[in-house]
Coordinates of C-alpha atoms and ligand atoms in Angstrom, one line a residue:
X121 CA -0.1 0.0 -0.1
X122 CA 1.4 3.4 -0.9
X123 CA 1.1 6.5 1.0
X124 CA -2.0 7.8 -1.4
X125 CA -3.7 4.9 -0.9
X126 CA -3.8 5.3 2.9
X127 CA -5.2 9.1 2.3
X128 CA -8.7 8.9 3.4
X129 CA -10.5 12.2 3.0
X130 CA -12.1 13.7 6.7
X131 CA -15.7 13.0 5.6
X132 CA -15.0 9.4 5.0
X133 CA -13.0 9.3 8.7
X134 CA -15.6 10.9 10.5
X135 CA -18.5 9.6 9.0
X136 CA -18.5 6.1 10.9
X137 CA -17.8 7.3 14.1
X138 CA -19.6 6.3 17.0
X139 CA -21.5 9.0 19.6
X140 CA -18.9 8.2 22.9
X141 CA -21.9 9.5 25.4
X142 CA -20.9 10.1 28.8
X143 CA -17.3 8.6 28.3
X144 CA -16.7 11.5 25.4
X145 CA -14.3 13.4 28.0
X146 CA -11.8 10.7 28.3
X147 CA -10.6 10.5 24.7
X148 CA -12.2 14.8 23.9
X149 CA -9.5 17.4 22.6
X150 CA -10.7 20.3 23.8
X151 CA -10.2 23.8 22.6
X152 CA -9.4 26.4 24.9
X153 CA -10.7 30.0 23.9
X154 CA -9.5 32.8 25.8
X155 CA -12.2 35.2 24.8
X156 CA -10.8 38.5 24.8
X157 CA -8.7 37.2 22.3
X158 CA -10.2 34.8 19.9
X159 CA -12.2 37.1 17.8
X160 CA -14.0 40.4 18.0
X161 CA -18.3 41.2 16.6
X162 CA -18.3 45.1 17.6
X163 CA -14.6 46.4 16.6
X164 CA -13.8 47.3 20.0
X165 CA -10.3 45.5 19.5
X166 CA -11.8 42.7 22.6
X167 CA -13.0 39.6 21.8
X168 CA -16.6 38.7 22.6
X169 CA -19.6 36.2 22.8
X170 CA -21.2 36.7 19.5
X171 CA -17.3 36.7 17.7
X172 CA -17.0 33.4 19.2
X173 CA -20.3 32.4 17.7
X174 CA -19.4 33.3 14.6
X175 CA -16.0 31.5 14.3
X176 CA -17.3 28.5 15.7
X177 CA -17.4 26.5 12.4
X178 CA -13.7 26.9 11.9
X179 CA -13.6 24.8 15.0
X180 CA -15.7 22.2 14.0
X181 CA -13.6 22.0 10.9
X182 CA -10.4 21.6 12.8
X183 CA -12.0 18.6 14.6
X184 CA -11.9 19.2 18.1
X185 CA -14.9 17.8 20.0
X186 CA -15.6 20.6 23.0
X187 CA -14.7 24.1 23.4
X188 CA -13.6 25.6 26.9
X189 CA -14.4 28.9 27.7
X190 CA -12.1 31.4 29.9
X191 CA -14.0 33.6 32.3
X192 CA -16.7 36.2 30.4
X193 CA -18.6 36.8 33.5
X194 CA -19.2 40.5 35.1
X195 CA -15.8 41.1 36.2
X196 CA -13.5 44.5 36.8
X197 CA -10.8 42.8 34.7
X198 CA -8.4 42.8 37.4
X199 CA -7.0 39.1 36.2
X200 CA -8.6 39.5 33.0
X201 CA -12.0 38.2 34.1
X202 CA -10.1 35.5 37.3
X203 CA -11.5 38.2 39.3
X204 CA -15.8 37.7 39.2
X205 CA -18.0 40.5 40.5
X206 CA -21.3 38.4 39.6
X207 CA -20.9 34.8 39.0
X208 CA -24.5 34.8 36.9
X209 CA -23.7 37.3 34.4
X210 CA -21.8 38.1 31.4
X211 CA -19.5 41.5 31.6
X212 CA -21.3 43.9 28.8
X213 CA -17.3 43.8 27.0
X214 CA -18.4 40.2 26.1
X215 CA -21.9 40.5 25.5
X216 CA -25.4 39.1 27.4
X217 CA -26.2 35.7 28.3
X218 CA -28.7 35.9 25.5
X219 CA -25.0 35.9 23.8
X220 CA -23.5 33.1 25.9
X221 CA -27.1 31.2 24.6
X222 CA -26.9 31.7 21.4
X223 CA -23.0 30.6 21.1
X224 CA -24.2 27.8 23.7
X225 CA -27.2 26.9 20.6
X226 CA -24.6 27.2 17.7
X227 CA -21.8 25.3 19.8
X228 CA -24.0 21.8 20.2
X229 CA -25.7 22.7 16.8
X230 CA -22.1 22.2 15.5
X231 CA -21.8 19.0 17.7
X232 CA -19.0 20.7 20.1
X233 CA -19.4 20.3 23.8
X234 CA -19.2 23.7 25.9
X235 CA -17.0 24.0 29.1
X236 CA -17.2 27.1 30.8
X237 CA -14.6 28.5 34.0
X238 CA -15.7 28.5 37.5
X239 CA -13.6 30.6 40.1
X240 CA -14.1 29.4 43.3
X241 CA -11.0 30.2 45.3
X242 CA -11.7 33.7 45.1
X243 CA -13.9 36.3 43.9
X244 CA -13.7 40.0 42.9
X245 CA -13.7 42.4 45.5
X246 CA -16.1 44.3 43.5
X247 CA -17.9 41.0 44.3
X248 CA -21.3 42.3 46.0
X249 CA -20.5 39.8 49.3
X250 CA -17.3 41.5 49.6
X251 CA -18.0 45.1 49.7
X252 CA -21.3 44.0 52.2
X253 CA -18.1 41.9 54.2
X254 CA -16.0 44.9 54.3
X255 CA -19.1 47.5 55.6
X256 CA -20.3 44.8 58.4
X257 CA -16.9 44.9 59.9
X258 CA -15.2 42.3 62.0
X259 CA -16.9 39.5 63.4
X260 CA -19.8 39.7 61.1
X261 CA -21.4 36.9 59.0
X262 CA -20.7 38.9 55.7
X263 CA -16.7 38.7 57.0
X264 CA -17.0 34.6 57.7
X265 CA -17.3 34.2 53.7
X266 CA -13.9 35.7 53.0
X267 CA -11.1 35.0 55.4
X268 CA -10.0 38.5 57.5
X269 CA -7.9 38.0 60.0
X270 CA -6.4 40.6 62.7
X271 CA -3.2 41.7 61.8
X272 CA 0.0 40.9 64.2
X273 CA 2.5 43.0 65.6
X274 CA 1.4 45.3 68.3
X275 CA -0.9 47.6 66.7
X276 CA -2.0 44.5 63.7
X277 CA 0.5 46.4 61.2
X278 CA 1.7 43.2 60.1
X279 CA 0.2 40.6 58.2
X280 CA -1.8 37.3 59.7
X281 CA 1.1 35.2 58.4
X282 CA 4.0 35.0 56.0
X283 CA 2.2 33.9 53.1
X284 CA 2.9 35.5 49.5
X285 CA 0.4 36.0 46.6
X286 CA 1.3 34.1 43.3
X287 CA 1.1 37.7 41.7
X288 CA 4.0 38.4 44.0
X289 CA 4.0 40.9 47.0
X290 CA 1.8 39.7 50.5
X291 CA -1.2 37.7 50.5
X292 CA -2.8 39.8 52.6
X293 CA -4.2 43.7 52.4
X294 CA -5.4 45.6 55.1
X295 CA -8.6 47.1 55.0
X296 CA -9.7 50.9 56.3
X297 CA -12.3 51.4 58.8
X298 CA -15.4 53.5 58.0
X299 CA -13.7 56.2 60.8
X300 CA -10.3 56.1 59.0
X301 CA -8.3 53.8 60.9
X302 CA -6.8 50.7 59.8
X303 CA -8.7 47.7 59.9
X304 CA -8.5 43.7 59.8
X305 CA -6.6 42.1 56.8
X306 CA -7.7 39.8 53.6
X307 CA -6.3 36.9 52.2
X308 CA -5.9 37.4 48.6
X309 CA -3.6 34.5 46.9
X310 CA -3.6 36.5 43.7
X311 CA -4.1 40.0 43.3
X312 CA -5.5 42.4 45.9
X313 CA -9.0 42.6 44.4
X314 CA -9.3 38.8 44.2
X315 CA -10.3 38.8 48.1
X316 CA -10.6 34.1 49.0
X317 CA -13.8 32.5 49.4
X318 CA -13.8 31.0 53.3
X319 CA -14.6 27.5 52.4
X320 CA -15.2 26.5 55.7
X321 CA -18.2 28.3 55.5
X322 CA -21.0 26.2 54.6
X323 CA -22.8 29.6 53.0
X324 CA -20.1 29.8 50.6
X325 CA -20.5 25.9 50.0
X326 CA -24.2 26.4 48.9
X327 CA -23.4 29.6 47.0
X328 CA -21.5 27.9 44.5
X329 CA -23.6 24.9 44.0
X330 CA -26.3 27.4 43.0
X331 CA -24.0 28.5 40.6
X332 CA -23.2 25.2 39.7
X333 CA -26.9 24.5 38.6
X334 CA -27.4 28.3 37.1
X335 CA -25.1 27.3 34.3
X336 CA -25.8 23.5 34.1
X337 CA -29.8 24.8 33.5
X338 CA -28.3 26.8 30.9
X339 CA -26.7 23.8 29.1
X340 CA -23.1 24.0 29.9
X341 CA -21.3 20.2 30.2
X342 CA -19.0 21.0 32.3
X343 CA -16.5 23.2 34.4
X344 CA -13.2 23.8 34.3
X345 CA -12.2 24.6 37.7
X346 CA -9.8 27.4 38.3
X347 CA -6.9 26.6 41.3
X348 CA -8.8 23.6 42.2
X349 CA -6.3 23.1 44.9
X350 CA -6.8 25.7 46.8
X351 CA -10.2 26.3 48.4
X352 CA -9.0 24.5 51.7
X353 CA -6.4 26.2 53.5
X354 CA -4.8 24.4 57.1
X355 CA -6.3 24.9 60.0
X356 CA -4.8 28.3 61.6
X357 CA -3.2 29.4 58.5
X358 CA 0.2 28.4 59.4
X359 CA 3.3 30.2 58.1
X360 CA 4.8 28.5 54.9
X361 CA 7.7 26.8 56.2
X362 CA 11.4 27.6 54.9
X363 CA 11.4 24.4 52.8
X364 CA 8.0 25.5 51.1
X365 CA 9.3 28.6 50.5
X366 CA 12.4 27.4 48.8
X367 CA 10.0 25.2 46.5
X368 CA 8.3 28.3 45.4
X369 CA 11.3 30.3 44.9
X370 CA 12.4 27.3 42.7
X371 CA 9.2 27.8 40.6
X372 CA 9.4 30.4 37.9
X373 CA 5.7 30.0 36.3
X374 CA 4.8 32.0 39.7
X375 CA 2.5 28.8 41.6
X376 CA 3.6 27.3 44.2
X377 CA 3.9 23.4 44.9
X378 CA 3.4 23.1 48.4
X379 CA 2.4 25.2 51.8
X380 CA -0.5 25.4 54.1
X381 CA -2.8 26.9 51.1
X382 CA -2.1 23.8 49.0
X383 CA -3.5 20.5 48.0
X384 CA -5.1 20.1 51.8
X385 CA -6.9 16.5 51.6
X386 CA -10.3 18.1 52.9
X387 CA -10.7 19.8 49.4
X388 CA -12.0 16.9 48.0
X389 CA -15.2 17.1 50.0
X390 CA -15.9 20.5 47.8
X391 CA -15.1 18.2 44.7
X392 CA -17.5 15.0 46.2
X393 CA -20.1 17.6 46.6
X394 CA -20.3 19.3 43.2
X395 CA -19.8 15.7 41.5
X396 CA -22.9 14.4 43.4
X397 CA -24.9 17.5 42.1
X398 CA -23.3 16.9 38.1
X399 CA -24.4 13.6 38.2
X400 CA -28.2 14.4 39.4
X401 CA -28.5 16.2 35.8
X402 CA -26.3 13.6 33.0
X403 CA -23.5 11.2 32.8
X404 CA -22.0 13.4 30.8
X405 CA -21.3 16.7 32.2
X406 CA -17.7 16.7 33.6
X407 CA -15.6 19.0 35.7
X408 CA -12.1 19.3 35.1
X409 CA -9.1 20.7 37.7
X410 CA -6.9 23.1 37.0
X411 CA -4.5 21.9 39.9
X412 CA -0.5 22.2 40.5
X413 CA 0.3 19.8 42.6
X414 CA 3.3 18.4 44.0
X415 CA 2.8 15.2 41.8
X416 CA 1.1 13.0 39.1
X417 CA -0.2 10.8 42.4
X418 CA -1.4 13.8 44.2
X419 CA -3.3 14.8 41.3
X420 CA -4.9 11.4 40.6
X421 CA -6.5 12.0 43.6
X422 CA -8.7 14.9 41.8
X423 CA -9.8 12.1 39.6
X424 CA -10.8 9.9 41.9
X425 CA -14.6 7.8 40.7
X426 CA -16.4 10.2 42.8
X427 CA -14.4 13.4 42.2
X428 CA -13.8 15.4 39.0
X429 CA -13.3 13.6 35.4
X430 CA -9.9 15.2 34.2
X431 CA -7.4 17.3 35.6
X432 CA -4.5 19.2 33.8
X433 CA -1.3 17.0 33.5
X434 CA 1.0 20.2 34.3
X435 CA 3.8 17.5 34.6
X436 CA 3.7 17.1 30.6
X437 CA 3.5 20.3 30.0
X438 CA 6.8 20.9 32.2
X439 CA 8.5 18.0 30.2
X440 CA 11.7 19.3 28.7
X441 CA 11.9 18.0 25.1
X442 CA 14.1 15.1 26.1
X443 CA 12.8 11.4 25.3
X444 CA 14.1 9.7 28.2
X445 CA 12.2 12.5 30.6
X446 CA 9.1 12.2 28.4
X447 CA 8.8 9.3 28.5
X448 CA 9.0 8.6 32.6
X449 CA 5.8 11.7 32.8
X450 CA 4.2 9.7 30.1
X451 CA 4.5 6.4 32.0
X452 CA 4.3 8.0 35.1
X453 CA 0.8 9.9 34.1
X454 CA -0.4 7.0 32.9
X455 CA 0.1 4.6 36.2
X456 CA -0.8 7.4 38.4
X457 CA -4.3 8.0 36.7
X458 CA -4.8 3.8 36.1
X459 CA -5.1 3.4 40.0
X460 CA -7.9 5.7 39.6
X461 CA -9.9 4.8 36.7
X462 CA -9.2 8.0 35.4
X463 CA -7.9 9.1 31.7
X464 CA -4.6 11.4 31.5
X465 CA -5.4 15.3 30.1
X466 CA -2.9 16.4 28.0
X467 CA -1.7 19.4 27.7
X468 CA 1.0 22.0 26.1
X469 CA 0.1 25.4 26.2
X470 CA -2.4 27.9 27.6
X471 CA -3.1 31.8 29.1
X472 CA -0.8 31.0 31.8
X473 CA 2.6 30.0 30.5
X474 CA 4.5 30.9 27.3
X475 CA 3.7 29.0 24.1
X476 CA 5.1 26.2 23.2
X477 CA 6.5 26.7 19.7
X478 CA 8.2 29.9 22.2
X479 CA 8.9 27.7 24.8
X480 CA 10.5 25.0 22.5
X481 CA 13.0 27.7 20.8
X482 CA 14.3 28.6 24.3
X483 CA 18.0 27.3 25.4
X484 CA 17.1 24.4 28.1
X485 CA 16.4 25.8 31.2
X486 CA 13.4 26.9 34.2
X487 CA 10.7 28.3 32.1
X488 CA 10.3 31.7 32.4
X489 CA 6.9 33.9 33.4
X490 CA 6.5 35.8 29.8
X491 CA 9.5 36.8 27.7
X492 CA 10.6 40.9 27.4
X493 CA 12.3 42.3 23.9
X494 CA 15.6 42.4 26.4
X495 CA 15.3 39.0 27.3
X496 CA 16.6 35.7 25.3
X497 CA 14.5 35.4 22.7
X498 CA 13.5 31.7 21.3
X499 CA 14.8 30.6 17.8
X500 CA 11.6 30.5 16.1
X501 CA 12.1 28.1 13.3
X502 CA 13.4 25.1 16.1
X503 CA 10.3 25.9 18.5
X504 CA 8.0 25.5 15.6
X505 CA 9.2 22.0 14.5
X506 CA 9.7 21.2 18.1
X507 CA 6.0 22.1 18.9
X508 CA 4.7 20.5 15.9
X509 CA 6.9 17.6 16.8
X510 CA 5.5 17.4 20.4
X511 CA 1.8 18.5 19.3
X512 CA 1.6 15.0 17.2
X513 CA 3.0 13.0 20.0
X514 CA 0.3 14.6 22.2
X515 CA -2.2 13.6 20.4
X516 CA -1.3 10.3 19.3
X517 CA -1.2 9.8 23.5
X518 CA -4.1 7.5 25.0
X519 CA -6.7 10.0 27.0
X520 CA -8.1 13.4 26.6
X521 CA -6.1 16.4 25.2
X522 CA -6.4 20.4 25.8
X523 CA -5.3 22.9 22.4
X524 CA -4.7 26.5 23.4
X525 CA -6.2 29.0 20.7
X526 CA -3.9 30.0 18.3
X527 CA -1.4 26.7 18.7
X528 CA -3.2 24.9 15.6
X529 CA -1.5 28.1 14.1
X530 CA 1.9 27.4 15.6
X531 CA 1.4 31.1 16.9
X532 CA 4.6 32.4 19.1
X533 CA 4.1 34.7 22.0
X534 CA 4.3 38.2 21.4
X535 CA 8.1 38.7 22.8
X536 CA 8.7 42.4 22.5
X537 CA 5.6 43.8 23.7
X538 CA 6.1 47.6 24.8
X539 CA 6.3 46.9 28.6
X540 CA 3.7 49.8 28.6
X541 CA 0.8 48.0 27.2
X542 CA 1.5 45.0 30.0
X543 CA -2.2 44.0 32.4
X544 CA -0.8 41.0 33.8
X545 CA -0.6 42.2 37.4
X546 CA 2.2 39.9 37.9
X547 CA 3.9 42.7 36.2
X548 CA 4.2 45.4 38.4
X549 CA 3.4 43.5 41.9
X550 CA 6.9 41.8 40.6
X551 CA 8.4 45.6 40.9
X552 CA 8.8 44.9 37.0
X553 CA 10.7 41.7 37.3
X554 CA 8.7 39.1 35.7
X555 CA 6.8 40.1 32.4
X556 CA 3.5 37.8 33.1
X557 CA 1.6 36.5 30.9
X558 CA 0.2 38.8 28.0
X559 CA 2.7 37.7 25.6
X560 CA 0.9 34.0 25.3
X561 CA -2.8 36.6 25.0
X562 CA -2.6 38.2 22.0
X563 CA -5.6 38.5 19.5
X564 CA -5.4 35.5 16.9
X565 CA -4.7 36.4 13.3
X566 CA -8.1 34.8 11.1
X567 CA -7.2 37.4 7.3
X568 CA -3.5 38.1 6.8
X569 CA -5.0 40.7 4.3
X570 CA -7.3 42.3 7.1
X571 CA -6.9 45.2 9.4
X572 CA -6.1 44.2 12.5
X573 CA -5.2 40.3 10.8
X574 CA -8.9 40.0 10.8
X575 CA -9.6 40.1 14.8
X576 CA -12.7 41.9 14.5
X577 CA -13.9 45.2 12.1
X578 CA -12.0 48.2 12.2
X579 CA -8.7 46.5 12.9
X580 CA -8.3 47.4 16.5
X581 CA -6.4 44.6 18.8
X582 CA -6.0 45.0 22.7
X583 CA -3.0 44.4 22.2
X584 CA -0.5 44.8 19.5
X585 CA 0.2 41.5 17.0
X586 CA 3.8 40.5 16.3
X587 CA 5.0 41.0 12.9
X588 CA 4.9 37.2 12.6
X589 CA 1.2 36.6 13.1
X590 CA 0.7 37.7 9.2
X591 CA 2.3 34.8 7.6
X592 CA 0.8 32.5 10.5
X593 CA -3.0 33.9 9.8
X594 CA -5.7 31.6 9.4
X595 CA -6.3 31.9 5.8
X596 CA -2.4 31.1 4.6
X597 CA -2.7 28.2 6.3
X598 CA -6.3 26.9 5.6
X599 CA -5.9 23.7 3.3
X600 CA -2.3 24.9 2.4
X601 CA -0.2 21.2 2.4
X602 CA 2.4 21.2 5.2
X603 CA 1.0 24.0 7.2
X604 CA 0.8 23.7 11.1
X605 CA -3.0 24.2 10.8
X606 CA -3.3 21.3 8.3
X607 CA -1.0 19.3 10.9
X608 CA -3.5 19.8 13.5
X609 CA -6.8 18.7 11.2
X610 CA -5.1 15.5 9.8
X611 CA -3.9 14.3 13.0
X612 CA -7.2 15.1 14.6
X613 CA -9.2 13.0 11.8
X614 CA -6.1 10.0 12.0
X615 CA -6.4 10.5 15.8
X616 CA -10.5 9.5 15.8
X617 CA -9.9 6.9 12.8
X618 CA -7.5 4.6 14.3
X619 CA -8.7 5.0 18.2
X620 CA -5.8 6.6 19.7
X621 CA -7.5 8.3 22.7
X622 CA -9.0 4.7 23.8
X623 CA -5.5 2.9 23.0
X624 CA -2.6 1.5 25.2
X625 CA 1.2 2.6 24.8
X626 CA 3.5 -0.1 24.0
X627 CA 7.1 0.8 24.1
X628 CA 9.9 -0.1 21.8
X629 CA 13.5 0.1 22.5
X630 CA 14.9 2.6 20.2
X631 CA 17.9 4.9 19.3
X632 CA 19.2 7.3 22.3
X633 CA 16.8 10.2 22.3
X634 CA 13.8 8.4 20.2
X635 CA 10.7 7.9 21.5
X636 CA 8.9 5.0 20.2
X637 CA 5.6 3.2 20.7
X638 CA 2.7 1.5 19.4
X639 CA -0.8 2.3 19.6
X640 CA -3.3 -0.1 18.1
X641 CA -2.2 -0.1 14.6
X642 CA 0.3 2.6 14.8
X643 CA 3.7 3.0 15.6
X644 CA 4.5 6.6 16.9
X645 CA 8.2 8.0 16.8
X646 CA 9.5 11.4 18.1
X647 CA 13.1 12.2 17.5
X648 CA 14.1 14.4 20.1
X649 CA 17.9 14.1 19.5
X650 CA 20.1 16.3 17.2
X651 CA 20.5 13.4 14.4
X652 CA 18.8 11.9 12.1
X653 CA 18.2 7.8 12.9
X654 CA 16.4 5.0 10.2
X655 CA 12.8 6.1 10.1
X656 CA 11.2 2.8 11.8
X657 CA 9.1 0.4 9.7
X658 CA 5.9 0.9 8.7
X659 CA 3.8 3.2 6.4
X660 CA 3.8 6.9 6.8
X661 CA 0.8 7.9 7.6
X662 CA 1.7 11.4 8.6
X663 CA 4.5 13.7 10.0
X664 CA 5.6 16.5 11.6
X665 CA 7.0 18.4 9.0
X666 CA 7.1 17.3 5.2
X667 CA 9.8 14.4 4.5
X668 CA 11.4 14.2 1.3
X669 CA 13.8 11.2 2.8
X670 CA 11.1 8.4 3.9
X671 CA 13.9 6.3 5.4
X672 CA 14.9 9.2 7.7
X673 CA 13.5 10.0 10.9
X674 CA 15.1 13.5 11.6
X675 CA 15.9 15.2 14.4
X676 CA 13.5 17.3 16.3
X677 CA 10.1 15.1 14.4
X678 CA 7.3 12.9 15.3
X679 CA 6.1 10.6 12.6
X680 CA 3.2 7.9 12.9
X681 CA 3.5 5.1 10.9
X682 CA 0.5 2.2 9.9
X683 CA 2.1 -0.5 11.6
X684 CA -0.6 -3.7 10.7
X685 CA -0.7 -2.2 7.2
X686 CA 3.0 -2.7 6.8
X687 CA 3.0 -6.1 8.2
X688 CA 0.3 -7.9 6.1
X689 CA 1.8 -6.0 3.3
X690 CA 5.0 -8.1 4.2
X691 CA 3.4 -11.2 5.1
Ligands
NOJ146 C1 -5.5 30.3 37.2 C2 -5.5 30.9 36.0 O1 -5.5 29.9 35.0 C3 -4.8 32.1 35.9 O2 -5.4 32.8 34.5 C4 -5.3 33.0 36.6 O3 -4.8 34.2 37.0 C5 -5.6 32.0 38.1 N1 -6.1 31.1 38.1 C6 -6.0 33.3 39.3 O4 -7.5 32.6 39.4
CA147 CA1 -15.9 43.4 21.4

């Protein structure tokens, strides 16, 4: 059989698909939409819900199963919407509840599930309950909904403990009493404008169950749960021990790994309650945890039978482009999840990290929190090549996978953004030492020749697009052989056709630097080394870069080979 004969059309491939039913989340490819940067409908330069609705057919065509939307709720946007002032309404910048319903209906009409973000660790300081807490004063029922404490020191002038905000600086802010005197302090693991909820309070738990009901009743298919590991804090809010501080300092992404505010065992009570509620709707509504926990074993606890359905595998995101390291992470991930009967949820990029095209183009070393013009710049060509190889590897693995908007176009970060334009609070909270996450949040390029690269009418974009985005615009790649977009589309179609998401990884020993395994009828090989190696046996189905010599697997390349067909043709 020749390669040409194995090339079937997408319609043929998708026509035979069975409806996976409640198990959809075990195999789903979920596309993350960052609403402010996906598509703008009204020309204000900020993406919105009608913009998403209009562009949904492009995602159906790409072949993803679901979309996850970062927050679009009413918010002063102190942390790009992860500071929610009203959990039951849409922020006017993104549209209205009616726009949401229209978007949901359109998505469902196209066969796409819809997951929304649930920001349950903290609200906005402009939430009516926080304003009521400030007004009501110490000891009130209103203050019990958040985490208020007296300060330490002679006059309460020191924060209640030594915790630091993930966005840098202290995790406590002091209030001012109505008479102008300094008052209690409140906890915020993130920005000052994001006070932490008190999850020990049954009123807070009841409120969130009601918020879940609100969106479930509207028809959403699930929730991505923001900082799912932080809702419960250690009793007494003890200081963070120096060892934890060291672990935190070793991290450059701003998310602590261990400490009295993270991954407390009792947080699982909350998810059991939520799961019980979801199950009263239908077995196909899902919860996905965003939990930066120290180990894959700890992560697996979030996807136990009666808890969430998915948890992002950040261990995989953080893996180096190195065969041994990747293999160890893949093995550990699958083994840890098997102990609880859950699939893994692979991910390479999101709105909080440097896009994998840029990340993999940097010299080896710690993962930076944003890249500035004066920093070492990524090698774009190398980064794109590796990113495509890393993606093809990810999409060949069993389980679910998340794709961040724009990665299907091979977008890099904006790595020379004007510092004055930065909006991530990390930038000023770190005293202008950490760029933060704006570089991965730039408006998408749709049409190369339109103003603003087709992001919205009139060409306004809330952050400028780097020059490199024009050539990467969707219309420059659509149906263009060898483009990154076509690689994603083909990979998603083959992933379905060959049922890779429900397969198993069977390692094959290979050259150093090469990762090789079978999954069903396919052999997958990824060369993370610097030298070409002989191509493994099999019929080449697809490759992360166009290949002229089918006998060689070049460096930084992943291939999918049809093993069964090869064996048959040999016999
Ligand atoms: C994780 C979100 O992904 C990030 O964008 C946000 O800043 C923090 N949680 C706080 O909500
Ligand atoms: Ca808009």
